[in-house]
Short mmCIF file of C-alpha atoms in Angstrom, two decimals:
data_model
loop_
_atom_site.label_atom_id
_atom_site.label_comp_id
_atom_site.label_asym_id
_atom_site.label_seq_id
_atom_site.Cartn_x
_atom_site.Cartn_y
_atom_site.Cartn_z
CA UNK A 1 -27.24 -14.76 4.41
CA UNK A 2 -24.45 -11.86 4.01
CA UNK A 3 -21.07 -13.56 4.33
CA UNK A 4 -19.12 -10.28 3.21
CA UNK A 5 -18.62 -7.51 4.38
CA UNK A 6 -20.77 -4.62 3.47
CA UNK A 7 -18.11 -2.66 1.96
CA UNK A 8 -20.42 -1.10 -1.29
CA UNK A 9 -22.82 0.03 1.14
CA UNK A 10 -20.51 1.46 4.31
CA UNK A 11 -18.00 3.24 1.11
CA UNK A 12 -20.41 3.95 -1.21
CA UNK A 13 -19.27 8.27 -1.07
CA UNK A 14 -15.95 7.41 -1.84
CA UNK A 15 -16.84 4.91 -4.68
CA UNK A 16 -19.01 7.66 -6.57
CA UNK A 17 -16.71 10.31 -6.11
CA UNK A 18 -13.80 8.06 -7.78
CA UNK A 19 -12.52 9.02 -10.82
CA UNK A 20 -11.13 5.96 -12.59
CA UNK A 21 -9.46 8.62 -14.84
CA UNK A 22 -7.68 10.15 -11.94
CA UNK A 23 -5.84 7.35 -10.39
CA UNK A 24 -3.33 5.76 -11.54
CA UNK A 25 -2.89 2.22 -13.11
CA UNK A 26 -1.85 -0.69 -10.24
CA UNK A 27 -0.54 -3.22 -12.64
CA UNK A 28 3.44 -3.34 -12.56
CA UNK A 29 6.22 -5.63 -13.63
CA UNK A 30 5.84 -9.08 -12.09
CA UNK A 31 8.93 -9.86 -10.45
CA UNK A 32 10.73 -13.17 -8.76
CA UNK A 33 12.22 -12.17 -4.80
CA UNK A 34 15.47 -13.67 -4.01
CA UNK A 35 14.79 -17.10 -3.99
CA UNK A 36 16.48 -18.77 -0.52
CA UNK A 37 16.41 -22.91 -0.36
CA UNK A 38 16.43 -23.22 3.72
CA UNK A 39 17.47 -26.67 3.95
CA UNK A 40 21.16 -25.86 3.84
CA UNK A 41 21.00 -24.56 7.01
CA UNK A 42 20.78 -28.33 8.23
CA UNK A 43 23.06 -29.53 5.82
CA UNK A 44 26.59 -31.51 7.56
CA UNK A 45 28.48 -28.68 5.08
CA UNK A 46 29.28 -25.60 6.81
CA UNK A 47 30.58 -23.58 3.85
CA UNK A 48 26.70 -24.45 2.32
CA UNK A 49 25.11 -23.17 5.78
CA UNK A 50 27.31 -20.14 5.48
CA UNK A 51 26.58 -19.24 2.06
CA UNK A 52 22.59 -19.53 2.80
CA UNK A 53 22.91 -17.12 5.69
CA UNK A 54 25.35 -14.77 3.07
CA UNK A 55 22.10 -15.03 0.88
CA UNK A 56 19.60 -14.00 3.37
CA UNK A 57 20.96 -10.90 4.38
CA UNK A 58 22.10 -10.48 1.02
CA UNK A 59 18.22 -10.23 0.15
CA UNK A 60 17.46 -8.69 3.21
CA UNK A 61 19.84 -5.61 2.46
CA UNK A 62 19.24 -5.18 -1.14
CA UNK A 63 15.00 -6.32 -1.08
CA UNK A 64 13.95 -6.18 2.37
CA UNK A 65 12.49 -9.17 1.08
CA UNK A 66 12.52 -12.85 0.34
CA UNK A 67 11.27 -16.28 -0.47
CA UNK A 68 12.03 -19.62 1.27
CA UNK A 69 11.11 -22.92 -0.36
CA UNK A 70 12.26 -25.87 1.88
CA UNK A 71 11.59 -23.70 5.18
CA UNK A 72 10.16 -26.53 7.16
CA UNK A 73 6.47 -26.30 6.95
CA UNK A 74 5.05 -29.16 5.87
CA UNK A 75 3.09 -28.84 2.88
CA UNK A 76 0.12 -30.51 4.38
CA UNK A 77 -0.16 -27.94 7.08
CA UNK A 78 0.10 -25.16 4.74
CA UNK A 79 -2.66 -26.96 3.23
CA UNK A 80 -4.83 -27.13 6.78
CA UNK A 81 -4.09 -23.54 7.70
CA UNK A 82 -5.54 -22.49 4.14
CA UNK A 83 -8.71 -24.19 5.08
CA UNK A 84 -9.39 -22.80 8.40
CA UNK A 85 -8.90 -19.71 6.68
CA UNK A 86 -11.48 -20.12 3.88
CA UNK A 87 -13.88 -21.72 7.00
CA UNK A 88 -13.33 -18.93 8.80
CA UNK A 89 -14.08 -16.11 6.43
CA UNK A 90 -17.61 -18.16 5.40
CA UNK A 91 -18.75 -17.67 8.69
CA UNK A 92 -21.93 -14.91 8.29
CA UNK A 93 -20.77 -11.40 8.82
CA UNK A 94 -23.00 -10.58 11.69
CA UNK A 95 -20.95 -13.69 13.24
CA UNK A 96 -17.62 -12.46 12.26
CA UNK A 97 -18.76 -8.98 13.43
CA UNK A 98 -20.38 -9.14 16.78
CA UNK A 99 -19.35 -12.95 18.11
CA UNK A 100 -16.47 -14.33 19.59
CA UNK A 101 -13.64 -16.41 17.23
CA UNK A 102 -13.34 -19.53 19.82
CA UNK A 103 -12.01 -17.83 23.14
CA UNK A 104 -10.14 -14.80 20.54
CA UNK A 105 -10.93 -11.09 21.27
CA UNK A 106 -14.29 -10.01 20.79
CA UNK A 107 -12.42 -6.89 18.67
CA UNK A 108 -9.86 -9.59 16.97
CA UNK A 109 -11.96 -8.82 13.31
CA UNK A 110 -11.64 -6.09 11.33
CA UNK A 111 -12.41 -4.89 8.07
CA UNK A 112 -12.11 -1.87 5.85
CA UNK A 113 -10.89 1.65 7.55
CA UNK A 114 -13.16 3.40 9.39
CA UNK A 115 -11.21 6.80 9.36
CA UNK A 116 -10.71 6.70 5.21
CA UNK A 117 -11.43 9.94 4.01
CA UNK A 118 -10.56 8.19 0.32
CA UNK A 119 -10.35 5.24 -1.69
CA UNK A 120 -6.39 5.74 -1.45
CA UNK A 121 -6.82 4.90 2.62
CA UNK A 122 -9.16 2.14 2.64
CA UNK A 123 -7.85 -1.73 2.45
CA UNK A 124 -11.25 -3.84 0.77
CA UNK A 125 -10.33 -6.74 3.30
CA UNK A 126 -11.10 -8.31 6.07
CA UNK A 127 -8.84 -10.19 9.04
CA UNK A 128 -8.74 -11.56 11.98
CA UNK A 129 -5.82 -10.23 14.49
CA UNK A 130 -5.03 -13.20 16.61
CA UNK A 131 -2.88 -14.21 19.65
CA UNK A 132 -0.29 -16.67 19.58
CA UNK A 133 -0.85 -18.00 23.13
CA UNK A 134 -1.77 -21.81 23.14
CA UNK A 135 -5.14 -22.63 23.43
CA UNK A 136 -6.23 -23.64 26.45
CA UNK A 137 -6.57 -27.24 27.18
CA UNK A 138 -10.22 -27.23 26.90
CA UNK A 139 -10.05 -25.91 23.46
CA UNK A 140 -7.75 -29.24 22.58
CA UNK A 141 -10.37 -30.69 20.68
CA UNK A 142 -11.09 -27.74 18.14
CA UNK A 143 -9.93 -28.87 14.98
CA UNK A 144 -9.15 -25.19 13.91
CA UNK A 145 -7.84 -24.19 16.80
CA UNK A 146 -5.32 -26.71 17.09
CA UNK A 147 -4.60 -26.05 13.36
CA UNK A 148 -3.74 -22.31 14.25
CA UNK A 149 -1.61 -23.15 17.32
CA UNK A 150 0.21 -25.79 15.19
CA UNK A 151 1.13 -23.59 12.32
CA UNK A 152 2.30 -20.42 14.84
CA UNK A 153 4.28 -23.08 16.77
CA UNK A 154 5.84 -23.84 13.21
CA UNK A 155 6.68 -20.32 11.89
CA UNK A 156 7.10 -18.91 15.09
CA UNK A 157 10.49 -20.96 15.54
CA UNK A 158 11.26 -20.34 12.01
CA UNK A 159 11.09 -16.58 12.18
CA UNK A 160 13.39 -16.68 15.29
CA UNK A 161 16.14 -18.33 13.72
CA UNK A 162 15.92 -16.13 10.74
CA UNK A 163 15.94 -12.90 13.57
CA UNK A 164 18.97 -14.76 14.83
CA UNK A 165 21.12 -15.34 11.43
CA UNK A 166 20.63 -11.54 10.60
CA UNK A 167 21.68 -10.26 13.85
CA UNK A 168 24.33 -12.28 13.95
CA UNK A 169 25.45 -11.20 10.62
CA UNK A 170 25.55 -7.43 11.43
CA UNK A 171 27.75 -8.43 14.53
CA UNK A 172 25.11 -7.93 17.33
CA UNK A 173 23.67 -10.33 19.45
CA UNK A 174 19.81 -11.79 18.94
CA UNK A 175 19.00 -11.33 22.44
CA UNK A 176 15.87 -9.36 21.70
CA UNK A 177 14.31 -11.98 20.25
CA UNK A 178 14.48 -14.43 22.82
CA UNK A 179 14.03 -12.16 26.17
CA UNK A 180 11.05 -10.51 24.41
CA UNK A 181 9.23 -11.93 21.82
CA UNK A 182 7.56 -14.40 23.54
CA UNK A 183 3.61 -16.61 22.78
CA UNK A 184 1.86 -13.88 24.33
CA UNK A 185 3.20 -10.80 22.29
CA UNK A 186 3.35 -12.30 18.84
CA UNK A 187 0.56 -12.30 16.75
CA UNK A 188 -1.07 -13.74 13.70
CA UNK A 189 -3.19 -12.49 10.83
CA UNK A 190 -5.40 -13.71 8.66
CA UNK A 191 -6.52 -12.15 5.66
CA UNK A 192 -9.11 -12.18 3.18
CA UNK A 193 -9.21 -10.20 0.23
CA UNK A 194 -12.55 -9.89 -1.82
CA UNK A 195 -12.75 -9.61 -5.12
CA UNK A 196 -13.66 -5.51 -5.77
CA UNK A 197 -16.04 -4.71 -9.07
CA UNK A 198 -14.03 -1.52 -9.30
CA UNK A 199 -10.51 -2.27 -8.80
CA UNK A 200 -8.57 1.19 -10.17
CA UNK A 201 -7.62 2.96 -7.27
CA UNK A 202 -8.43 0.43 -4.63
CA UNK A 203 -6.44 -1.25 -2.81
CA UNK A 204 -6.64 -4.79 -0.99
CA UNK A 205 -4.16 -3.52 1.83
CA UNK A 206 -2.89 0.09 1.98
CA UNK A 207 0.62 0.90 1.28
CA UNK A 208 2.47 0.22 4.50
CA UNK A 209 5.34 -1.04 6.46
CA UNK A 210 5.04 -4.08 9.44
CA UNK A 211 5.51 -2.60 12.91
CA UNK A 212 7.63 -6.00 13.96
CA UNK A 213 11.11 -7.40 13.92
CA UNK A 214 9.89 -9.91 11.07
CA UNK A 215 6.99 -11.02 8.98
CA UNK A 216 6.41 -14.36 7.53
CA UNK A 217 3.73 -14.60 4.93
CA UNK A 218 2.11 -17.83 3.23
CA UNK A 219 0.29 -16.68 0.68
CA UNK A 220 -2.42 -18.52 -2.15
CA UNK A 221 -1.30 -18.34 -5.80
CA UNK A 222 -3.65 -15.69 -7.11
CA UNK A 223 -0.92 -12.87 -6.38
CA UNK A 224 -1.51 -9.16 -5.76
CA UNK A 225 1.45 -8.36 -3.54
CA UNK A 226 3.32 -5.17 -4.30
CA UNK A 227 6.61 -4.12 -3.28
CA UNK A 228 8.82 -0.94 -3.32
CA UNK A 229 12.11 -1.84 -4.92
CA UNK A 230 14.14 1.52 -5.64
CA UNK A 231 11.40 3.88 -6.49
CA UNK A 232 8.77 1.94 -8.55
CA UNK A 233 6.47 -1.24 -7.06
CA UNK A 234 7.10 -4.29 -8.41
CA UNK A 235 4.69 -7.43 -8.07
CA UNK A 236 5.78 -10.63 -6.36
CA UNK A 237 5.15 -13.44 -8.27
CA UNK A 238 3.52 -16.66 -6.49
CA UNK A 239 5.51 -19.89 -5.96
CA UNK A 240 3.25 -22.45 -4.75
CA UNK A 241 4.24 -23.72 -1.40
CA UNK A 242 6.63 -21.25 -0.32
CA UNK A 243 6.83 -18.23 2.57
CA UNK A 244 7.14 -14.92 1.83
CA UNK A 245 9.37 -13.29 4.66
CA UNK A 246 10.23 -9.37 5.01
CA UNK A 247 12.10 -6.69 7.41
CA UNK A 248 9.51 -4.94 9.98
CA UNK A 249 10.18 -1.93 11.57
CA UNK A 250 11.97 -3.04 14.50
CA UNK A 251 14.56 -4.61 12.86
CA UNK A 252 15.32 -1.54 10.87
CA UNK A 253 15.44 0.57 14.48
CA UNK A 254 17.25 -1.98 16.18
CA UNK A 255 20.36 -2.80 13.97
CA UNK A 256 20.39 -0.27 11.38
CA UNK A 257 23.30 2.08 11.59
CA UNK A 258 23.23 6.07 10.83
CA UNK A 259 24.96 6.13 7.55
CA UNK A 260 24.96 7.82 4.35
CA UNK A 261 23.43 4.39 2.29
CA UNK A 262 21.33 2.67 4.43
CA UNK A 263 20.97 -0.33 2.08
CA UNK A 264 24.69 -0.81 2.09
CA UNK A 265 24.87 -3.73 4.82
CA UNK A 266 21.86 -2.69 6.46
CA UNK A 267 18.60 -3.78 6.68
CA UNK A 268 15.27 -1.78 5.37
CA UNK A 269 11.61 -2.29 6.36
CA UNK A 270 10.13 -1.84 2.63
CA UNK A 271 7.07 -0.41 1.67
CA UNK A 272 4.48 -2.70 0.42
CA UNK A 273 0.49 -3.66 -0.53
CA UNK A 274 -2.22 -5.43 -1.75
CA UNK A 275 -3.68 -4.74 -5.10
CA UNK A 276 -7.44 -5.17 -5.33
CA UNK A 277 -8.68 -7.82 -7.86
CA UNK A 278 -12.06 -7.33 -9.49
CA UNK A 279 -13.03 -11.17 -9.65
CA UNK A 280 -11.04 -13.51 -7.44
CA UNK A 281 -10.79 -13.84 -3.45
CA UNK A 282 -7.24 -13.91 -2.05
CA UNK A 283 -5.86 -15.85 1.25
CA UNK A 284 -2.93 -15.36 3.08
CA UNK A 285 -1.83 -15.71 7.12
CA UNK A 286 0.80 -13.39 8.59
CA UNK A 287 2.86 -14.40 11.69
CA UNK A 288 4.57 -10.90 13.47
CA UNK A 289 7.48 -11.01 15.44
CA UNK A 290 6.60 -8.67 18.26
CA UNK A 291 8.23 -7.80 21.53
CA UNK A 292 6.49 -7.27 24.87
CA UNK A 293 4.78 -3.27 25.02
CA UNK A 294 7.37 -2.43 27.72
CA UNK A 295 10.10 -3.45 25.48
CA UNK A 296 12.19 -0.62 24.46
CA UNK A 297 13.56 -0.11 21.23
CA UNK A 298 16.55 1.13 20.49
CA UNK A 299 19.54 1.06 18.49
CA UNK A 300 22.31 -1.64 19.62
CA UNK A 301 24.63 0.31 16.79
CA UNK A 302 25.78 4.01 17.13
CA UNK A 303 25.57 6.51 15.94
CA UNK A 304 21.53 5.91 16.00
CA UNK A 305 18.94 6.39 13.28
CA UNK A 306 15.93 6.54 15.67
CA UNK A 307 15.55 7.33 19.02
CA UNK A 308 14.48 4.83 21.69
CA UNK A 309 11.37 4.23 22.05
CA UNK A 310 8.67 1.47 24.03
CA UNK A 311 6.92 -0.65 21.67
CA UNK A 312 3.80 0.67 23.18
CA UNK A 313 4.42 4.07 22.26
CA UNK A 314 5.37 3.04 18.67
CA UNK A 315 1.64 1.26 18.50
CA UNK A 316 -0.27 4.05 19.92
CA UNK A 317 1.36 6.52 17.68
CA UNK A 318 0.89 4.26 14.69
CA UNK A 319 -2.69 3.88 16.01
CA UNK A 320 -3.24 7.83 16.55
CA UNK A 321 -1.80 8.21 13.05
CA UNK A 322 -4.23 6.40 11.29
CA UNK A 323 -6.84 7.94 12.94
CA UNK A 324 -5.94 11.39 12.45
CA UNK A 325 -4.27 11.01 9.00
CA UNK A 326 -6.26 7.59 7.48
CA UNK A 327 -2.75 6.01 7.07
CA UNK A 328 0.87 5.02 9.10
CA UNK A 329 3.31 7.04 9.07
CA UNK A 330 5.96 4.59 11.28
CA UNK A 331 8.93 5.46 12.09
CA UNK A 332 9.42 9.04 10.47
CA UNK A 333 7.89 9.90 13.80
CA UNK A 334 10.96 8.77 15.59
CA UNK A 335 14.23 10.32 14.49
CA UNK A 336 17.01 11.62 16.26
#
């Protein structure tokens, strides 16, 4: 029984037409983020609270990125949510593929890139693109199903107060968050990256940015996430037990301001990937920030990077993109 994916098989053209010769080497310098110790913010010591929040847009500005140790996820759920994961993923493909993930989309799985034209647009994983709505009470009793609500319910509040501290740092208010990003737009992925016999020039995930106001990432410790910092990618090294959190898209439309540095004060959404590895499987679970499709984004700083825009537009021309073009392009598509 096939538990993978069928990648050698459905990319077999672009795996004989690689050159390993032609593309260039994925291994970079291994790097620690900014390394932010949450539990200040609950501390009796304001001047400690303050100087946590200085930190995280500190990172924010200079990274796009950063780590939180302390964050308020129990370690044993961590634990839980790493198991449904690997449960998940053993499920037979033809399962995964045509069958229903509890009362999930039917279309909720993916895998590979359909529209890659090249090794250079196709991710080797798979995922599962969940909602964040409660299950329904009839679904109580589903041991991973109540694991998955449990850990959204968790990071869900803890992205929201991050959202909050860096709008309130650049002066404007976090209102967004709150009147828009509610259960039923957020969303949560889970990802599995197999292990790929010919790693040079493949990558696990595509170089891309997150279309959401914030992304919080637990991750295993095998490693393999990239980052742009400056001009070259740097890797991000592993710390066992900690999130990974990082600057979508929205955020950078929302409160970045038209200037001649955009890192100075302001916040980036930073290019990043996944790095194939030719013998060991990787797990991690991604919780998105996302606002309502009819919310529309736009600049609550002038003068304005990007114009305004719905959040449904912004998906369907990331989603026509990709089609046409085997990649994102974001938000070069929506300048003034």
């Amino acid at each position: 029984m096939e538990f993978d994916p069928p990648f050698d098989s459905a990319y077999k053209s672009l795996l004989d037409a690689m050159d390993p010769k032609g593309c260039p080497a994925l291994e970079v310098e291994q790097c620690g983020l900014p390394l932010i110790d949450l539990a200040r913010l609950d501390l009796d010591d304001a001047a400690a609270r303050e100087k946590c929040k200085r930190e995280i847009a500190s990172a924010s500005a200079e990274w796009g990125f950063f780590q939180l140790v302390n964050h308020g996820l129990p370690g044993e759920l961590l634990e839980r949510i790493h198991r449904v994961q690997v449960d998940v993923f053993r499920q037979p493909f033809e399962k995964k593929a045509h069958e229903r993930l509890m009362d999930y989309s039917p279309d909720s799985y993916r895998w590979g890139n359909p529209c890659a034209t090249s090794l250079r647009q196709l991710s080797w994983s798979e995922a599962y693109h969940i909602s964040t709505i409660p299950c329904p009470e009839a679904e109580k009793a589903n041991t991973i199903r109540c694991t998955i609500d449990e850990y959204t319910t968790a990071v869900s509040r803890l992205a929201r107060r991050l959202a909050e501290i860096l709008a309130e740092h650049l002066g404007c208010g976090g209102s967004h968050f709150d009147e828009s990003c509610t259960s039923s737009t957020c969303y949560l992925r889970l990802n599995h990256y197999l292990p790929c016999a010919s790693p040079v020039g493949v990558f696990g995930l595509i170089p891309h940015t997150d279309s959401a106001f914030l992304t919080v990432l637990y991750q295993d410790e095998v490693g393999g996430l990239q980052l742009m910092k400056g001009e070259r990618w740097v890797a991000v090294k592993p710390i066992r037990g900690s999130l990974v959190v990082n600057i979508g898209d929205l955020f950078e439309v929302v409160y970045t301001l038209c200037c001649t540095a955009l890192s100075n004060g302001e916040f980036k959404s930073v290019l990043h990937r996944v790095v194939a590895n030719p013998e060991v499987e990787r797990f991690s679970v991604a919780y998105f920030l996302c606002p309502s499709y009819e919310t529309v984004i736009e600049s609550c700083r002038e003068p304005a990077v990007y114009r305004a825009f719905s959040f449904r537009e912004y998906r369907l021309q990331v989603q026509e993109d990709v089609k046409a073009e085997g990649y994102k392009i974001g938000l070069r598509r929506f300048f003034t």
